[in-house]
Amino acid sequence: LISFSYTHALSFSLWLALHQLYYDPNIENKNLAQKWLMQAQVSPQAWQFCWALLSPDKVPEIQYFGASALHTKISRYWSDIPTDQYESLKTQLFSQIACFSSGSKMVLTRLCVALASLALNTMPEAWPGAVAEMVRVFQEEGGGVDGRARCLALLELLTVLPEEFQTSRLPQYRKGQVRGALGREWGSVCPLLQQLLRRTDSPGAVKARVLRCLSSWVLLDVPLSESEGLVHDCFGALPDPELFDTAVEAIVNAISQPDSQRYVNTLLKLVPQVLALQEQLREAVQNGDMETCHGICRIAVTLGENHSRTLLEQVDHWQSFLALVNMIMFCTGIPGHYPVNETTSSLTLTFWYTLQDEIMSFESDKQAVYLQVYRPVYFQLVDVLLHKAQFPSDQEYASWSSDEKEQFRIYRVDISDTLMYVYEMLGAELLSNLYDKLGRLLTNAEQPTSWQHTEALLYGFQSIAETIDVNYSDVIPGLIGLIPRININNIQLADTVMFTIGALAEWLADHPVMLSSVLPLVLQALGNPDLSVSSVSTLKKICRECKYDLPPYATNIVAVSQEVLIKQIHKTSQCMWLMQALGFLLSALPVEDILRNLHSLITPYIQQLEKLADETPNPSNKLAIIHILGLLSNLFTTLDISKQDDESAEGSVVVVLQQVFALIQTVLSKWLNDSQVVEAVCAIFEKSVKTLLHDFAPMVSQLSEMLGQMYSTIPQASALDLTRQMVHIFASETDHFPPIKALFELVTSVTLSIFQQGPRDHPDIVDSFMQLQAQVLVDLCFFLPLLLLGVLSLKFPEAPTVKSTCLFFTELLPHCSDVPPLARVVQEDGKLLVQAVLEGIGGGASRSLMDQFAEVLFSLNKNCFSLLAVWLKEALQPPGFPSSRITVDQKDNFSQQILRERVNKRRVKDIVKEFTLLCRGLHGTEYAAEY
């Protein structure tokens, strides 16, 4: 009675929780219900309630939960099931599947998955011939279930069995055994599937389930020769619209298995079957049937992509493979604009990479033969790709959604990558081919041309020139000469003209005489906000690559740039790029011109900044201040005067910086508490220090003082990164050591004080601070708090912070031998470090950090060997530390292995990885194999 009452109460609780999960509108209640139900699924009581929940009087949602609970118990807690109960559990599952074969589909599937899991855990020893028995049980008459329902239930079971194997948590050695057993069971499955697929009276639903079942089984590497007949039948199912998608999936899965390339004769038989689909493909294109086009294209591409080499090597059948290649070419050039009118062509692009790789991998004599056949094919491919890359008419393009335009942009990038790759096969002849077509297009006055055609040809040039060295091409001068003849009456065309000029920047650096042909176009485009990205990025490339040839144009470039900056034509990011371009430009000018242009550029911003500094802080002027500081920062990023012969160049830049510095101090007096403004200030000086290096010396003392003031007010990572830069360059110079040392002491003191209040709130500061400490060890009195802070940082959830902290310790520990105060601190508190490292290895940290923890242990072993032996023994002594899954013997073995390795760091990393898998209960699992 008590047992009945308990089960009844539990069932009622489950019903309430499931009702809450499915129907309660409150998300918190849903989450609570889900958490409780997940705990119930894994509880010992699940064995009792799961059968009760499958009762016919229950609603499908409750029955589904019962079936899911059964699967969870069988798949995850198999060891809890006594051996003598295997048979009764199997019988019960067969019975329930039979009951639900005419019931809820979702419950039936979960029950099939549960039985599949049982089969995987018992085959081949406890349940030999499992699949044959499944087929026999469901073929038997009885149970009041009609034959069609029993057939569909059997097919569902056979379909989920390989799928459950793919996702099972079986140990690796068991996976091999079970895979072999399943492979032997194919002999029971194949005849059944063939029989059902070939029977004319088989319902469509049964045939569709057969095809899904085949898809599932071929993923187990069923030999293609053994599934050949079924694959042939799949081709026969393609004309049926109801079976088309599942038939495509089955064919694709069968011929894409890695082992299938061994069955050359079967593959050769497949080629004519694929070619026979061309009529269906053409009809689909004419009828606008995108799904059918997509499916047939997938089949052709899968065969070609997976078996190019095998089919190429069958020289007696070269014409049939060439016909397959041409069929794929038709799919590449399928009519319509991607992605609005068609979505098929993008599937084919990787095939062309694969085919080219295979051809180019042959020995030279064979390669020459194949190139004779396939070079014309690839020239045709270029024409097809450039046609597909063309924009639609202006009216049609305007009707596209933003998502469609973005997909088309990505598609064009994929085409660009393909063209770049194809250049490796076709070489300079490809550029000549493109140049001839562009020349005819632009010089034929009788035949009007669309801007789309011109743009596509230019896009082809741009695609190749962006990544391939075209400096030796004899057609580039002609191309540069053609560009001014283009009637630029469209934004997309203008964009491509700009990007093409940008792609040729390196060539222009070697042929500076041609700059006068294209630079006016770029400067004119700067004034058009619609060409913002292309014009600014192109000018930046030209200024970077051609800066030593730009002095004659410098005045004009600076004037136009200043004008567009003052008019605020461009967005913030493009303004920053423009300042970088001007930094490159100024770097190559004579000293007096640098100073004059610097003053000309900066003066308007200094005046704006002075005005903003006097205003009461508000969100509007904050944005303006950050924008101006960003402009100055980007200018100094690229202003490299280190190659100037005149030493006054550096001095002139420092003088400008000192003027800016005084103004920045005024700005900071009102904005010192704003982290974004402080970060923008730090960026200016970090870029300046990197550019000027030791010539920044006159400002070291001022900047150190200001940095200390900023960091004391609002500690943040950018100030620490700038401090690290200063320390790196100036700490070794006697004149600058005092201010640098004072700054280092201040940031260390401030950091330690704020971390005592709550370091987890500042992972970025911990990261930067540990990088600073790893680079320089200046003040010995900070060793104890630094070690304790480091131990605390090892427990942070942020991986970059933990990595920086491990680096800090591996830099710090080697100094134990020559720095007595450090040795004393490590001797007294090093055990805390060992405990923190072991806690991370035991499961407290991400497995991606194990190499870093191993390096800390290796460093301890090299520099504190006798102490490490004691610390490991003491730290590993408490039961359950660092993991409850570890035995005393495993802990001892780990300690001995670590202490033995004082030379081989790689071996220590392997030991730590092995130990962390044991700690996490993953040793011997599929996760371990991936690790």
mmCIF file of N, CA and C in Angstrom, residues 1 11 17 53 146 165 318 320 357 369 393 419 464 497 530 580 713 774:
data_model
loop_
_atom_site.group_PDB
_atom_site.id
_atom_site.type_symbol
_atom_site.label_atom_id
_atom_site.label_comp_id
_atom_site.label_asym_id
_atom_site.label_seq_id
_atom_site.Cartn_x
_atom_site.Cartn_y
_atom_site.Cartn_z
ATOM 1 N N LEU A 1 0.835 -1.205 0.000
ATOM 2 C CA LEU A 1 0.000 0.000 0.000
ATOM 3 C C LEU A 1 0.874 1.262 0.000
ATOM 4 N N SER A 11 3.975 9.863 -9.567
ATOM 5 C CA SER A 11 3.362 10.045 -10.894
ATOM 6 C C SER A 11 2.604 11.362 -10.960
ATOM 7 N N ALA A 17 4.701 18.537 -12.962
ATOM 8 C CA ALA A 17 5.923 19.142 -13.510
ATOM 9 C C ALA A 17 5.854 19.209 -15.040
ATOM 10 N N LEU A 53 4.280 5.595 -16.773
ATOM 11 C CA LEU A 53 3.992 6.772 -17.602
ATOM 12 C C LEU A 53 3.659 6.396 -19.043
ATOM 13 N N ASP A 146 -1.622 -3.936 -37.295
ATOM 14 C CA ASP A 146 -1.624 -4.215 -38.740
ATOM 15 C C ASP A 146 -0.207 -4.206 -39.294
ATOM 16 N N PHE A 165 24.230 4.671 -32.383
ATOM 17 C CA PHE A 165 25.640 4.271 -32.307
ATOM 18 C C PHE A 165 26.558 5.485 -32.499
ATOM 19 N N TRP A 318 37.404 8.496 -69.786
ATOM 20 C CA TRP A 318 37.618 9.939 -69.600
ATOM 21 C C TRP A 318 36.457 10.775 -70.138
ATOM 22 N N SER A 320 33.216 10.040 -70.114
ATOM 23 C CA SER A 320 32.063 10.068 -69.202
ATOM 24 C C SER A 320 32.343 10.990 -68.004
ATOM 25 N N ASP A 357 43.167 20.522 -57.687
ATOM 26 C CA ASP A 357 44.197 19.925 -56.823
ATOM 27 C C ASP A 357 44.610 18.552 -57.327
ATOM 28 N N VAL A 369 48.831 15.914 -69.899
ATOM 29 C CA VAL A 369 47.710 15.339 -70.649
ATOM 30 C C VAL A 369 46.382 15.869 -70.108
ATOM 31 N N SER A 393 19.875 44.011 -62.566
ATOM 32 C CA SER A 393 19.556 45.393 -62.948
ATOM 33 C C SER A 393 19.335 46.230 -61.695
ATOM 34 N N LEU A 419 38.375 32.220 -58.237
ATOM 35 C CA LEU A 419 39.158 32.796 -59.343
ATOM 36 C C LEU A 419 40.636 32.887 -58.972
ATOM 37 N N ILE A 464 42.163 38.461 -58.396
ATOM 38 C CA ILE A 464 43.490 37.867 -58.596
ATOM 39 C C ILE A 464 44.579 38.776 -58.023
ATOM 40 N N VAL A 497 35.948 49.643 -59.072
ATOM 41 C CA VAL A 497 37.086 50.391 -59.635
ATOM 42 C C VAL A 497 38.055 50.759 -58.507
ATOM 43 N N ASP A 530 28.974 57.337 -50.373
ATOM 44 C CA ASP A 530 28.613 55.969 -50.782
ATOM 45 C C ASP A 530 29.834 55.131 -51.128
ATOM 46 N N GLN A 580 45.280 57.152 -40.732
ATOM 47 C CA GLN A 580 46.400 56.210 -40.909
ATOM 48 C C GLN A 580 47.060 56.434 -42.266
ATOM 49 N N THR A 713 42.867 56.733 -10.210
ATOM 50 C CA THR A 713 41.462 57.164 -10.215
ATOM 51 C C THR A 713 40.548 56.052 -10.721
ATOM 52 N N ALA A 774 54.964 39.647 -15.528
ATOM 53 C CA ALA A 774 55.784 38.621 -16.182
ATOM 54 C C ALA A 774 56.948 39.251 -16.946
#
